[in-house]
PDB file of C-alpha atoms in Angstrom:
ATOM      1  CA  UNK A 273     122.070  88.726  91.373  1.00  0.00           C
ATOM      2  CA  UNK A 274     119.325  88.813  89.447  1.00  0.00           C
ATOM      3  CA  UNK A 275     116.168  89.589  91.113  1.00  0.00           C
ATOM      4  CA  UNK A 276     113.054  87.429  90.239  1.00  0.00           C
ATOM      5  CA  UNK A 277     110.230  87.656  87.926  1.00  0.00           C
ATOM      6  CA  UNK A 278     107.349  85.606  89.296  1.00  0.00           C
ATOM      7  CA  UNK A 279     104.250  84.740  88.104  1.00  0.00           C
ATOM      8  CA  UNK A 280     101.515  85.092  90.400  1.00  0.00           C
ATOM      9  CA  UNK A 281      98.688  83.011  89.306  1.00  0.00           C
ATOM     10  CA  UNK A 282      95.022  84.233  90.540  1.00  0.00           C
ATOM     11  CA  UNK A 283      94.313  82.133  93.436  1.00  0.00           C
ATOM     12  CA  UNK A 284      90.699  82.030  92.641  1.00  0.00           C
ATOM     13  CA  UNK A 285      90.905  79.434  90.097  1.00  0.00           C
ATOM     14  CA  UNK A 286      87.675  80.927  87.927  1.00  0.00           C
ATOM     15  CA  UNK A 287      89.946  83.408  86.869  1.00  0.00           C
ATOM     16  CA  UNK A 288      93.293  81.346  85.464  1.00  0.00           C
ATOM     17  CA  UNK A 289      92.087  82.701  82.110  1.00  0.00           C
ATOM     18  CA  UNK A 290      91.747  86.008  83.000  1.00  0.00           C
ATOM     19  CA  UNK A 291      94.039  89.333  82.035  1.00  0.00           C
ATOM     20  CA  UNK A 292      97.558  90.008  82.660  1.00  0.00           C
ATOM     21  CA  UNK A 293      98.821  92.657  85.475  1.00  0.00           C
ATOM     22  CA  UNK A 294     102.346  93.526  85.213  1.00  0.00           C
ATOM     23  CA  UNK A 295     103.405  94.785  88.316  1.00  0.00           C
ATOM     24  CA  UNK A 296     107.237  96.839  88.291  1.00  0.00           C
ATOM     25  CA  UNK A 297     108.392  97.783  91.651  1.00  0.00           C
ATOM     26  CA  UNK A 298     110.749  99.900  93.052  1.00  0.00           C
ATOM     27  CA  UNK A 299     114.396  99.800  94.090  1.00  0.00           C
ATOM     28  CA  UNK A 300     114.938  97.978  96.961  1.00  0.00           C
ATOM     29  CA  UNK A 301     111.567  96.301  97.209  1.00  0.00           C
ATOM     30  CA  UNK A 302     110.847  92.892  97.556  1.00  0.00           C
ATOM     31  CA  UNK A 303     108.172  90.163  96.503  1.00  0.00           C
ATOM     32  CA  UNK A 304     106.455  89.903  99.568  1.00  0.00           C
ATOM     33  CA  UNK A 305     105.784  93.721  99.073  1.00  0.00           C
ATOM     34  CA  UNK A 306     104.707  93.513  95.685  1.00  0.00           C
ATOM     35  CA  UNK A 307     101.994  90.479  96.442  1.00  0.00           C
ATOM     36  CA  UNK A 308     100.189  93.378  98.818  1.00  0.00           C
ATOM     37  CA  UNK A 309      99.664  95.296  94.857  1.00  0.00           C
ATOM     38  CA  UNK A 310      98.965  91.585  92.989  1.00  0.00           C
ATOM     39  CA  UNK A 311      96.212  91.323  95.764  1.00  0.00           C
ATOM     40  CA  UNK A 312      94.521  94.562  94.247  1.00  0.00           C
ATOM     41  CA  UNK A 313      94.365  93.002  90.818  1.00  0.00           C
ATOM     42  CA  UNK A 314      93.962  89.396  92.011  1.00  0.00           C
ATOM     43  CA  UNK A 315      90.559  90.621  93.194  1.00  0.00           C
ATOM     44  CA  UNK A 316      89.454  91.754  89.955  1.00  0.00           C
ATOM     45  CA  UNK A 317      90.208  88.940  88.244  1.00  0.00           C
ATOM     46  CA  UNK A 318      93.699  89.078  86.660  1.00  0.00           C
ATOM     47  CA  UNK A 319      96.976  86.970  87.223  1.00  0.00           C
ATOM     48  CA  UNK A 320     100.152  88.643  87.969  1.00  0.00           C
ATOM     49  CA  UNK A 321     103.539  89.448  86.745  1.00  0.00           C
ATOM     50  CA  UNK A 322     105.697  91.004  89.377  1.00  0.00           C
ATOM     51  CA  UNK A 323     109.395  92.296  89.183  1.00  0.00           C
ATOM     52  CA  UNK A 324     110.914  93.102  92.418  1.00  0.00           C
ATOM     53  CA  UNK A 325     114.003  95.634  92.088  1.00  0.00           C
ATOM     54  CA  UNK A 326     117.348  95.749  93.744  1.00  0.00           C
ATOM     55  CA  UNK A 327     119.752  98.745  93.166  1.00  0.00           C
ATOM     56  CA  UNK A 328     121.653  96.348  90.740  1.00  0.00           C
ATOM     57  CA  UNK A 329     118.505  95.150  89.109  1.00  0.00           C
ATOM     58  CA  UNK A 330     117.685  98.565  88.429  1.00  0.00           C
ATOM     59  CA  UNK A 331     120.968  99.287  86.684  1.00  0.00           C
ATOM     60  CA  UNK A 332     122.672  96.618  85.075  1.00  0.00           C
ATOM     61  CA  UNK A 333     119.850  94.011  84.549  1.00  0.00           C
ATOM     62  CA  UNK A 334     117.017  95.321  82.615  1.00  0.00           C
ATOM     63  CA  UNK A 335     117.890  93.399  79.184  1.00  0.00           C
ATOM     64  CA  UNK A 336     117.689  89.559  81.463  1.00  0.00           C
ATOM     65  CA  UNK A 337     115.047  90.725  82.922  1.00  0.00           C
ATOM     66  CA  UNK A 338     112.758  92.007  79.867  1.00  0.00           C
ATOM     67  CA  UNK A 339     113.607  88.741  78.009  1.00  0.00           C
ATOM     68  CA  UNK A 340     112.168  86.915  81.213  1.00  0.00           C
ATOM     69  CA  UNK A 341     108.853  88.990  81.406  1.00  0.00           C
ATOM     70  CA  UNK A 342     108.341  88.517  77.407  1.00  0.00           C
ATOM     71  CA  UNK A 343     108.659  84.600  77.530  1.00  0.00           C
ATOM     72  CA  UNK A 344     105.974  85.044  80.463  1.00  0.00           C
ATOM     73  CA  UNK A 345     103.819  86.835  78.052  1.00  0.00           C
ATOM     74  CA  UNK A 346     104.746  84.712  75.080  1.00  0.00           C
ATOM     75  CA  UNK A 347     103.686  81.477  77.194  1.00  0.00           C
ATOM     76  CA  UNK A 348     100.648  83.033  78.240  1.00  0.00           C
ATOM     77  CA  UNK A 349      99.124  83.884  74.982  1.00  0.00           C
ATOM     78  CA  UNK A 350      99.977  80.839  73.468  1.00  0.00           C
ATOM     79  CA  UNK A 351      97.095  79.575  74.933  1.00  0.00           C
ATOM     80  CA  UNK A 352      94.177  80.868  73.252  1.00  0.00           C
ATOM     81  CA  UNK A 353      91.830  80.568  76.296  1.00  0.00           C
ATOM     82  CA  UNK A 354      93.780  83.238  78.140  1.00  0.00           C
ATOM     83  CA  UNK A 355      92.453  86.710  78.067  1.00  0.00           C
ATOM     84  CA  UNK A 356      94.233  88.943  75.650  1.00  0.00           C
ATOM     85  CA  UNK A 357      94.529  92.169  77.767  1.00  0.00           C
ATOM     86  CA  UNK A 358      97.206  93.736  79.572  1.00  0.00           C
ATOM     87  CA  UNK A 359      98.073  96.206  82.208  1.00  0.00           C
ATOM     88  CA  UNK A 360     100.588  97.499  84.083  1.00  0.00           C
ATOM     89  CA  UNK A 361     101.311  99.316  87.435  1.00  0.00           C
ATOM     90  CA  UNK A 362     104.651 100.497  88.079  1.00  0.00           C
ATOM     91  CA  UNK A 363     106.027 101.979  91.262  1.00  0.00           C
ATOM     92  CA  UNK A 364     108.953 104.435  91.379  1.00  0.00           C
ATOM     93  CA  UNK A 365     112.048 103.006  89.511  1.00  0.00           C
ATOM     94  CA  UNK A 366     109.722 100.896  87.600  1.00  0.00           C
ATOM     95  CA  UNK A 367     108.439 103.418  85.452  1.00  0.00           C
ATOM     96  CA  UNK A 368     111.390 103.322  83.544  1.00  0.00           C
ATOM     97  CA  UNK A 369     111.574  99.558  83.591  1.00  0.00           C
ATOM     98  CA  UNK A 370     108.068 100.057  81.767  1.00  0.00           C
ATOM     99  CA  UNK A 371     109.850 102.418  79.542  1.00  0.00           C
ATOM    100  CA  UNK A 372     111.848  99.612  78.044  1.00  0.00           C
ATOM    101  CA  UNK A 373     109.395  97.337  77.665  1.00  0.00           C
ATOM    102  CA  UNK A 374     107.171 100.190  76.079  1.00  0.00           C
ATOM    103  CA  UNK A 375     110.524 100.997  73.488  1.00  0.00           C
ATOM    104  CA  UNK A 376     110.554  97.176  72.704  1.00  0.00           C
ATOM    105  CA  UNK A 377     107.457  96.425  71.815  1.00  0.00           C
ATOM    106  CA  UNK A 378     107.176  98.971  69.158  1.00  0.00           C
ATOM    107  CA  UNK A 379     110.570  97.977  67.579  1.00  0.00           C
ATOM    108  CA  UNK A 380     110.352  94.682  67.587  1.00  0.00           C
ATOM    109  CA  UNK A 381     107.899  92.998  64.903  1.00  0.00           C
ATOM    110  CA  UNK A 382     107.415  90.198  66.947  1.00  0.00           C
ATOM    111  CA  UNK A 383     106.307  92.160  70.137  1.00  0.00           C
ATOM    112  CA  UNK A 384     104.088  94.681  68.327  1.00  0.00           C
ATOM    113  CA  UNK A 385     101.001  92.561  69.280  1.00  0.00           C
ATOM    114  CA  UNK A 386     101.918  93.288  72.917  1.00  0.00           C
ATOM    115  CA  UNK A 387     101.617  96.970  72.863  1.00  0.00           C
ATOM    116  CA  UNK A 388      97.625  96.507  71.344  1.00  0.00           C
ATOM    117  CA  UNK A 389      96.827  94.330  74.055  1.00  0.00           C
ATOM    118  CA  UNK A 390      97.581  97.409  76.723  1.00  0.00           C
ATOM    119  CA  UNK A 391      94.617  98.368  78.669  1.00  0.00           C
ATOM    120  CA  UNK A 392      95.931 101.077  81.210  1.00  0.00           C
ATOM    121  CA  UNK A 393      98.621 101.980  83.077  1.00  0.00           C
ATOM    122  CA  UNK A 394      98.981 102.545  87.059  1.00  0.00           C
ATOM    123  CA  UNK A 395     101.683 104.941  87.880  1.00  0.00           C
ATOM    124  CA  UNK A 396     102.475 105.454  91.597  1.00  0.00           C
ATOM    125  CA  UNK A 397     105.376 107.364  93.024  1.00  0.00           C
ATOM    126  CA  UNK A 398     106.497 107.343  89.040  1.00  0.00           C
ATOM    127  CA  UNK A 399     107.984 108.452  86.744  1.00  0.00           C
ATOM    128  CA  UNK A 400     111.595 109.683  87.355  1.00  0.00           C
ATOM    129  CA  UNK A 401     111.429 112.326  84.713  1.00  0.00           C
ATOM    130  CA  UNK A 402     114.383 114.132  84.370  1.00  0.00           C
ATOM    131  CA  UNK A 403     118.435 114.765  86.047  1.00  0.00           C
ATOM    132  CA  UNK A 404     116.656 116.084  89.755  1.00  0.00           C
ATOM    133  CA  UNK A 405     114.372 112.973  89.824  1.00  0.00           C
ATOM    134  CA  UNK A 406     117.295 110.938  89.438  1.00  0.00           C
ATOM    135  CA  UNK A 407     119.586 111.984  91.703  1.00  0.00           C
ATOM    136  CA  UNK A 408     116.872 112.363  94.658  1.00  0.00           C
ATOM    137  CA  UNK A 409     115.872 108.639  93.840  1.00  0.00           C
ATOM    138  CA  UNK A 410     119.527 107.783  93.356  1.00  0.00           C
ATOM    139  CA  UNK A 411     119.897 109.495  97.344  1.00  0.00           C
ATOM    140  CA  UNK A 412     117.000 108.002  98.539  1.00  0.00           C
ATOM    141  CA  UNK A 413     117.804 104.095  97.619  1.00  0.00           C
ATOM    142  CA  UNK A 414     121.403 104.803  99.351  1.00  0.00           C
ATOM    143  CA  UNK A 415     119.021 105.173 102.709  1.00  0.00           C
ATOM    144  CA  UNK A 416     120.613 109.216 102.505  1.00  0.00           C
ATOM    145  CA  UNK A 417     117.970 111.702 104.159  1.00  0.00           C
ATOM    146  CA  UNK A 418     117.520 113.857 101.099  1.00  0.00           C
ATOM    147  CA  UNK A 419     115.660 116.446 103.135  1.00  0.00           C
ATOM    148  CA  UNK A 420     118.622 117.113 105.390  1.00  0.00           C
ATOM    149  CA  UNK A 421     121.702 116.606 103.430  1.00  0.00           C
ATOM    150  CA  UNK A 422     125.109 118.051 104.795  1.00  0.00           C
ATOM    151  CA  UNK A 423     126.913 120.312 102.392  1.00  0.00           C
ATOM    152  CA  UNK A 424     130.029 118.266 102.747  1.00  0.00           C
ATOM    153  CA  UNK A 425     128.163 114.798 101.628  1.00  0.00           C
ATOM    154  CA  UNK A 426     129.130 114.453  98.190  1.00  0.00           C
ATOM    155  CA  UNK A 427     133.329 115.187  99.486  1.00  0.00           C
ATOM    156  CA  UNK A 428     133.591 111.448 101.070  1.00  0.00           C
ATOM    157  CA  UNK A 429     135.134 108.581  98.612  1.00  0.00           C
ATOM    158  CA  UNK A 430     132.355 106.336  99.346  1.00  0.00           C
ATOM    159  CA  UNK A 431     129.656 108.977  98.621  1.00  0.00           C
ATOM    160  CA  UNK A 432     132.038 110.487  95.170  1.00  0.00           C
ATOM    161  CA  UNK A 433     131.941 106.188  93.715  1.00  0.00           C
ATOM    162  CA  UNK A 434     128.250 106.043  94.625  1.00  0.00           C
ATOM    163  CA  UNK A 435     127.584 109.092  92.368  1.00  0.00           C
ATOM    164  CA  UNK A 436     129.865 108.804  89.789  1.00  0.00           C
ATOM    165  CA  UNK A 437     128.332 105.334  89.095  1.00  0.00           C
ATOM    166  CA  UNK A 438     124.755 104.716  90.178  1.00  0.00           C
ATOM    167  CA  UNK A 439     123.450 108.045  89.888  1.00  0.00           C
ATOM    168  CA  UNK A 440     124.624 108.438  86.187  1.00  0.00           C
ATOM    169  CA  UNK A 441     123.373 104.841  84.813  1.00  0.00           C
ATOM    170  CA  UNK A 442     119.973 106.049  86.429  1.00  0.00           C
ATOM    171  CA  UNK A 443     120.387 109.348  84.737  1.00  0.00           C
ATOM    172  CA  UNK A 444     120.874 107.765  81.331  1.00  0.00           C
ATOM    173  CA  UNK A 445     118.146 105.362  81.989  1.00  0.00           C
ATOM    174  CA  UNK A 446     115.430 108.265  82.520  1.00  0.00           C
ATOM    175  CA  UNK A 447     117.235 110.346  79.509  1.00  0.00           C
ATOM    176  CA  UNK A 448     116.402 107.200  77.152  1.00  0.00           C
ATOM    177  CA  UNK A 449     112.963 105.728  78.166  1.00  0.00           C
ATOM    178  CA  UNK A 450     110.841 108.227  79.638  1.00  0.00           C
ATOM    179  CA  UNK A 451     109.989 109.658  75.720  1.00  0.00           C
ATOM    180  CA  UNK A 452     107.964 105.860  75.805  1.00  0.00           C
ATOM    181  CA  UNK A 453     105.408 107.032  78.636  1.00  0.00           C
ATOM    182  CA  UNK A 454     104.212 109.775  77.158  1.00  0.00           C
ATOM    183  CA  UNK A 455     104.187 108.866  73.282  1.00  0.00           C
ATOM    184  CA  UNK A 456     101.117 110.015  71.555  1.00  0.00           C
ATOM    185  CA  UNK A 457     100.673 105.893  71.010  1.00  0.00           C
ATOM    186  CA  UNK A 458      99.737 105.095  74.362  1.00  0.00           C
ATOM    187  CA  UNK A 459      95.846 104.944  74.029  1.00  0.00           C
ATOM    188  CA  UNK A 460      94.977 103.533  77.271  1.00  0.00           C
ATOM    189  CA  UNK A 461      93.521 105.234  80.352  1.00  0.00           C
ATOM    190  CA  UNK A 462      96.389 106.522  82.889  1.00  0.00           C
ATOM    191  CA  UNK A 463      96.262 106.857  86.582  1.00  0.00           C
ATOM    192  CA  UNK A 464      98.856 108.704  88.514  1.00  0.00           C
ATOM    193  CA  UNK A 465      99.488 108.788  91.890  1.00  0.00           C
ATOM    194  CA  UNK A 466     101.337 111.609  93.655  1.00  0.00           C
ATOM    195  CA  UNK A 467     102.282 113.464  96.885  1.00  0.00           C
ATOM    196  CA  UNK A 468     103.452 116.809  97.736  1.00  0.00           C
ATOM    197  CA  UNK A 469     105.040 115.153 100.415  1.00  0.00           C
ATOM    198  CA  UNK A 470     106.879 112.937  97.816  1.00  0.00           C
ATOM    199  CA  UNK A 471     110.266 114.750  97.560  1.00  0.00           C
ATOM    200  CA  UNK A 472     111.866 112.084  94.899  1.00  0.00           C
ATOM    201  CA  UNK A 473     109.629 112.628  92.172  1.00  0.00           C
ATOM    202  CA  UNK A 474     109.965 116.212  91.568  1.00  0.00           C
ATOM    203  CA  UNK A 475     108.556 116.880  88.105  1.00  0.00           C
ATOM    204  CA  UNK A 476     104.964 115.341  88.388  1.00  0.00           C
ATOM    205  CA  UNK A 477     103.252 117.862  87.525  1.00  0.00           C
ATOM    206  CA  UNK A 478     105.069 118.034  83.783  1.00  0.00           C
ATOM    207  CA  UNK A 479     104.245 114.427  83.277  1.00  0.00           C
ATOM    208  CA  UNK A 480     100.572 114.626  84.076  1.00  0.00           C
ATOM    209  CA  UNK A 481     100.261 117.809  81.628  1.00  0.00           C
ATOM    210  CA  UNK A 482     102.594 115.674  79.355  1.00  0.00           C
ATOM    211  CA  UNK A 483     100.212 112.671  79.400  1.00  0.00           C
ATOM    212  CA  UNK A 484      97.094 115.233  78.987  1.00  0.00           C
ATOM    213  CA  UNK A 485      98.446 115.801  75.321  1.00  0.00           C
ATOM    214  CA  UNK A 486      97.969 112.173  73.832  1.00  0.00           C
ATOM    215  CA  UNK A 487      95.400 112.614  71.354  1.00  0.00           C
ATOM    216  CA  UNK A 488      91.659 111.885  72.887  1.00  0.00           C
ATOM    217  CA  UNK A 489      93.139 111.970  76.386  1.00  0.00           C
ATOM    218  CA  UNK A 490      90.515 113.547  78.967  1.00  0.00           C
ATOM    219  CA  UNK A 491      90.506 114.160  82.584  1.00  0.00           C
ATOM    220  CA  UNK A 492      88.397 112.148  84.614  1.00  0.00           C
ATOM    221  CA  UNK A 493      86.377 114.197  86.406  1.00  0.00           C
ATOM    222  CA  UNK A 494      84.265 114.472  82.808  1.00  0.00           C
ATOM    223  CA  UNK A 495      84.133 110.772  82.384  1.00  0.00           C
ATOM    224  CA  UNK A 496      80.822 109.338  81.977  1.00  0.00           C
ATOM    225  CA  UNK A 497      80.169 105.664  81.611  1.00  0.00           C
ATOM    226  CA  UNK A 498      78.440 105.544  78.132  1.00  0.00           C
ATOM    227  CA  UNK A 499      78.980 101.622  78.154  1.00  0.00           C
ATOM    228  CA  UNK A 500      75.150 100.908  77.499  1.00  0.00           C
ATOM    229  CA  UNK A 501      74.587 103.542  74.665  1.00  0.00           C
ATOM    230  CA  UNK A 502      74.282 102.537  70.903  1.00  0.00           C
ATOM    231  CA  UNK A 503      76.802 104.267  69.515  1.00  0.00           C
ATOM    232  CA  UNK A 504      77.566 103.372  66.422  1.00  0.00           C
ATOM    233  CA  UNK A 505      80.931 104.679  65.960  1.00  0.00           C
ATOM    234  CA  UNK A 506      83.601 102.090  65.208  1.00  0.00           C
ATOM    235  CA  UNK A 507      86.195 104.544  67.619  1.00  0.00           C
ATOM    236  CA  UNK A 508      83.713 104.620  70.565  1.00  0.00           C
ATOM    237  CA  UNK A 509      86.443 102.519  72.702  1.00  0.00           C
ATOM    238  CA  UNK A 510      88.485 105.427  72.656  1.00  0.00           C
ATOM    239  CA  UNK A 511      86.085 107.720  74.473  1.00  0.00           C
ATOM    240  CA  UNK A 512      87.019 106.164  77.899  1.00  0.00           C
ATOM    241  CA  UNK A 513      90.968 107.479  77.204  1.00  0.00           C
ATOM    242  CA  UNK A 514      90.808 109.124  80.752  1.00  0.00           C
ATOM    243  CA  UNK A 515      93.857 110.236  82.768  1.00  0.00           C
ATOM    244  CA  UNK A 516      92.958 109.652  86.900  1.00  0.00           C
ATOM    245  CA  UNK A 517      94.909 111.693  89.216  1.00  0.00           C
ATOM    246  CA  UNK A 518      95.078 110.999  93.025  1.00  0.00           C
ATOM    247  CA  UNK A 519      96.994 113.137  95.505  1.00  0.00           C
ATOM    248  CA  UNK A 520      97.789 111.433  98.885  1.00  0.00           C
ATOM    249  CA  UNK A 521     100.004 113.356 101.768  1.00  0.00           C
ATOM    250  CA  UNK A 522     102.261 109.933 101.892  1.00  0.00           C
ATOM    251  CA  UNK A 523     105.872 109.650 101.259  1.00  0.00           C
ATOM    252  CA  UNK A 524     107.360 108.207  98.252  1.00  0.00           C
ATOM    253  CA  UNK A 525     106.126 104.950  97.452  1.00  0.00           C
ATOM    254  CA  UNK A 526     104.236 104.620 100.744  1.00  0.00           C
ATOM    255  CA  UNK A 527     100.764 105.439  99.408  1.00  0.00           C
ATOM    256  CA  UNK A 528      99.464 101.755  99.601  1.00  0.00           C
ATOM    257  CA  UNK A 529     100.951 101.660 103.103  1.00  0.00           C
ATOM    258  CA  UNK A 530      99.574 104.731 104.522  1.00  0.00           C
ATOM    259  CA  UNK A 531      96.106 105.210 102.356  1.00  0.00           C
ATOM    260  CA  UNK A 532      94.951 101.571 101.756  1.00  0.00           C
ATOM    261  CA  UNK A 533      91.459 101.799 101.024  1.00  0.00           C
ATOM    262  CA  UNK A 534      91.596 105.239  98.965  1.00  0.00           C
ATOM    263  CA  UNK A 535      94.482 102.932  97.127  1.00  0.00           C
ATOM    264  CA  UNK A 536      92.629 100.720  96.234  1.00  0.00           C
ATOM    265  CA  UNK A 537      89.271 102.748  95.268  1.00  0.00           C
ATOM    266  CA  UNK A 538      91.483 104.826  92.558  1.00  0.00           C
ATOM    267  CA  UNK A 539      93.680 101.397  91.049  1.00  0.00           C
ATOM    268  CA  UNK A 540      89.646 100.100  90.763  1.00  0.00           C
ATOM    269  CA  UNK A 541      88.707 103.065  88.405  1.00  0.00           C
ATOM    270  CA  UNK A 542      91.238 102.231  86.438  1.00  0.00           C
ATOM    271  CA  UNK A 543      90.543  98.479  86.065  1.00  0.00           C
ATOM    272  CA  UNK A 544      86.861 100.016  85.145  1.00  0.00           C
ATOM    273  CA  UNK A 545      88.020 101.855  82.390  1.00  0.00           C
ATOM    274  CA  UNK A 546      90.312  98.903  81.232  1.00  0.00           C
ATOM    275  CA  UNK A 547      87.873  96.885  81.077  1.00  0.00           C
ATOM    276  CA  UNK A 548      85.501  98.928  79.321  1.00  0.00           C
ATOM    277  CA  UNK A 549      87.972  99.962  76.546  1.00  0.00           C
ATOM    278  CA  UNK A 550      88.506  96.188  76.251  1.00  0.00           C
ATOM    279  CA  UNK A 551      84.602  95.356  75.640  1.00  0.00           C
ATOM    280  CA  UNK A 552      84.067  98.744  73.436  1.00  0.00           C
ATOM    281  CA  UNK A 553      86.832  97.645  71.534  1.00  0.00           C
ATOM    282  CA  UNK A 554      85.607  94.082  70.869  1.00  0.00           C
ATOM    283  CA  UNK A 555      82.459  95.671  69.892  1.00  0.00           C
ATOM    284  CA  UNK A 556      83.784  97.942  67.040  1.00  0.00           C
ATOM    285  CA  UNK A 557      85.789  94.884  65.440  1.00  0.00           C
ATOM    286  CA  UNK A 558      82.820  92.897  65.111  1.00  0.00           C
ATOM    287  CA  UNK A 559      80.751  95.953  63.734  1.00  0.00           C
ATOM    288  CA  UNK A 560      84.229  96.511  61.349  1.00  0.00           C
TER     289      UNK A 560
END
């Protein structure tokens, strides 16, 4: 059964034409859970599209879910009064769905304009990078304590079936879509929320290092708000390409639940950069 993609309009009517945040959830999450993430974005004037995942939709229904999301975006931006700005907030397996969306935005001419509207991405407990992350994620979703796996675990028929189906599908997804998350074309700020106690995402530091290789990307500790200067450089908006790293001690997908204040503060830093980039980009276009 396909998990429902929902459009959550901002409860404050003054933001009905605001920018969009697309929140792609972890496997097994519910709309109720994702509404907690949406509130962060609502408080900053965004409307939200949320995509909860069940186990089957994480693996099988990407294409159908993708069509629903792109239809929402098409309809939203038909209204010329709506702000043409998109941010993503992805949690665990949601990162691979983001990779799928980015691939389509780059390959399909009718979707190219959407890629140019992206102004920031939040990675929470993500992404699933390689085979090890895929197997750990698969076992975790199945309810297995991956820190205490019996040596004979995979010898039962049900576990063999699980590993031969769900794991291999997820492994294929990670190998197909991960490259789109680290593309040099991804000219937007990144917030990466991680934890040394997250035993699903094992390669997060490799991912961070690859993000830092994106041309123009800098560490957030070097950030200075130059928004009020008189820099006439038409590429000034690139000055706000930063990767923000926030490390918690909570487990996989538990960072907002365990650290709500620090979590929201971190996301707001990313949103601040996104708005700065949008403003400076518009100023650059005017100067052209």
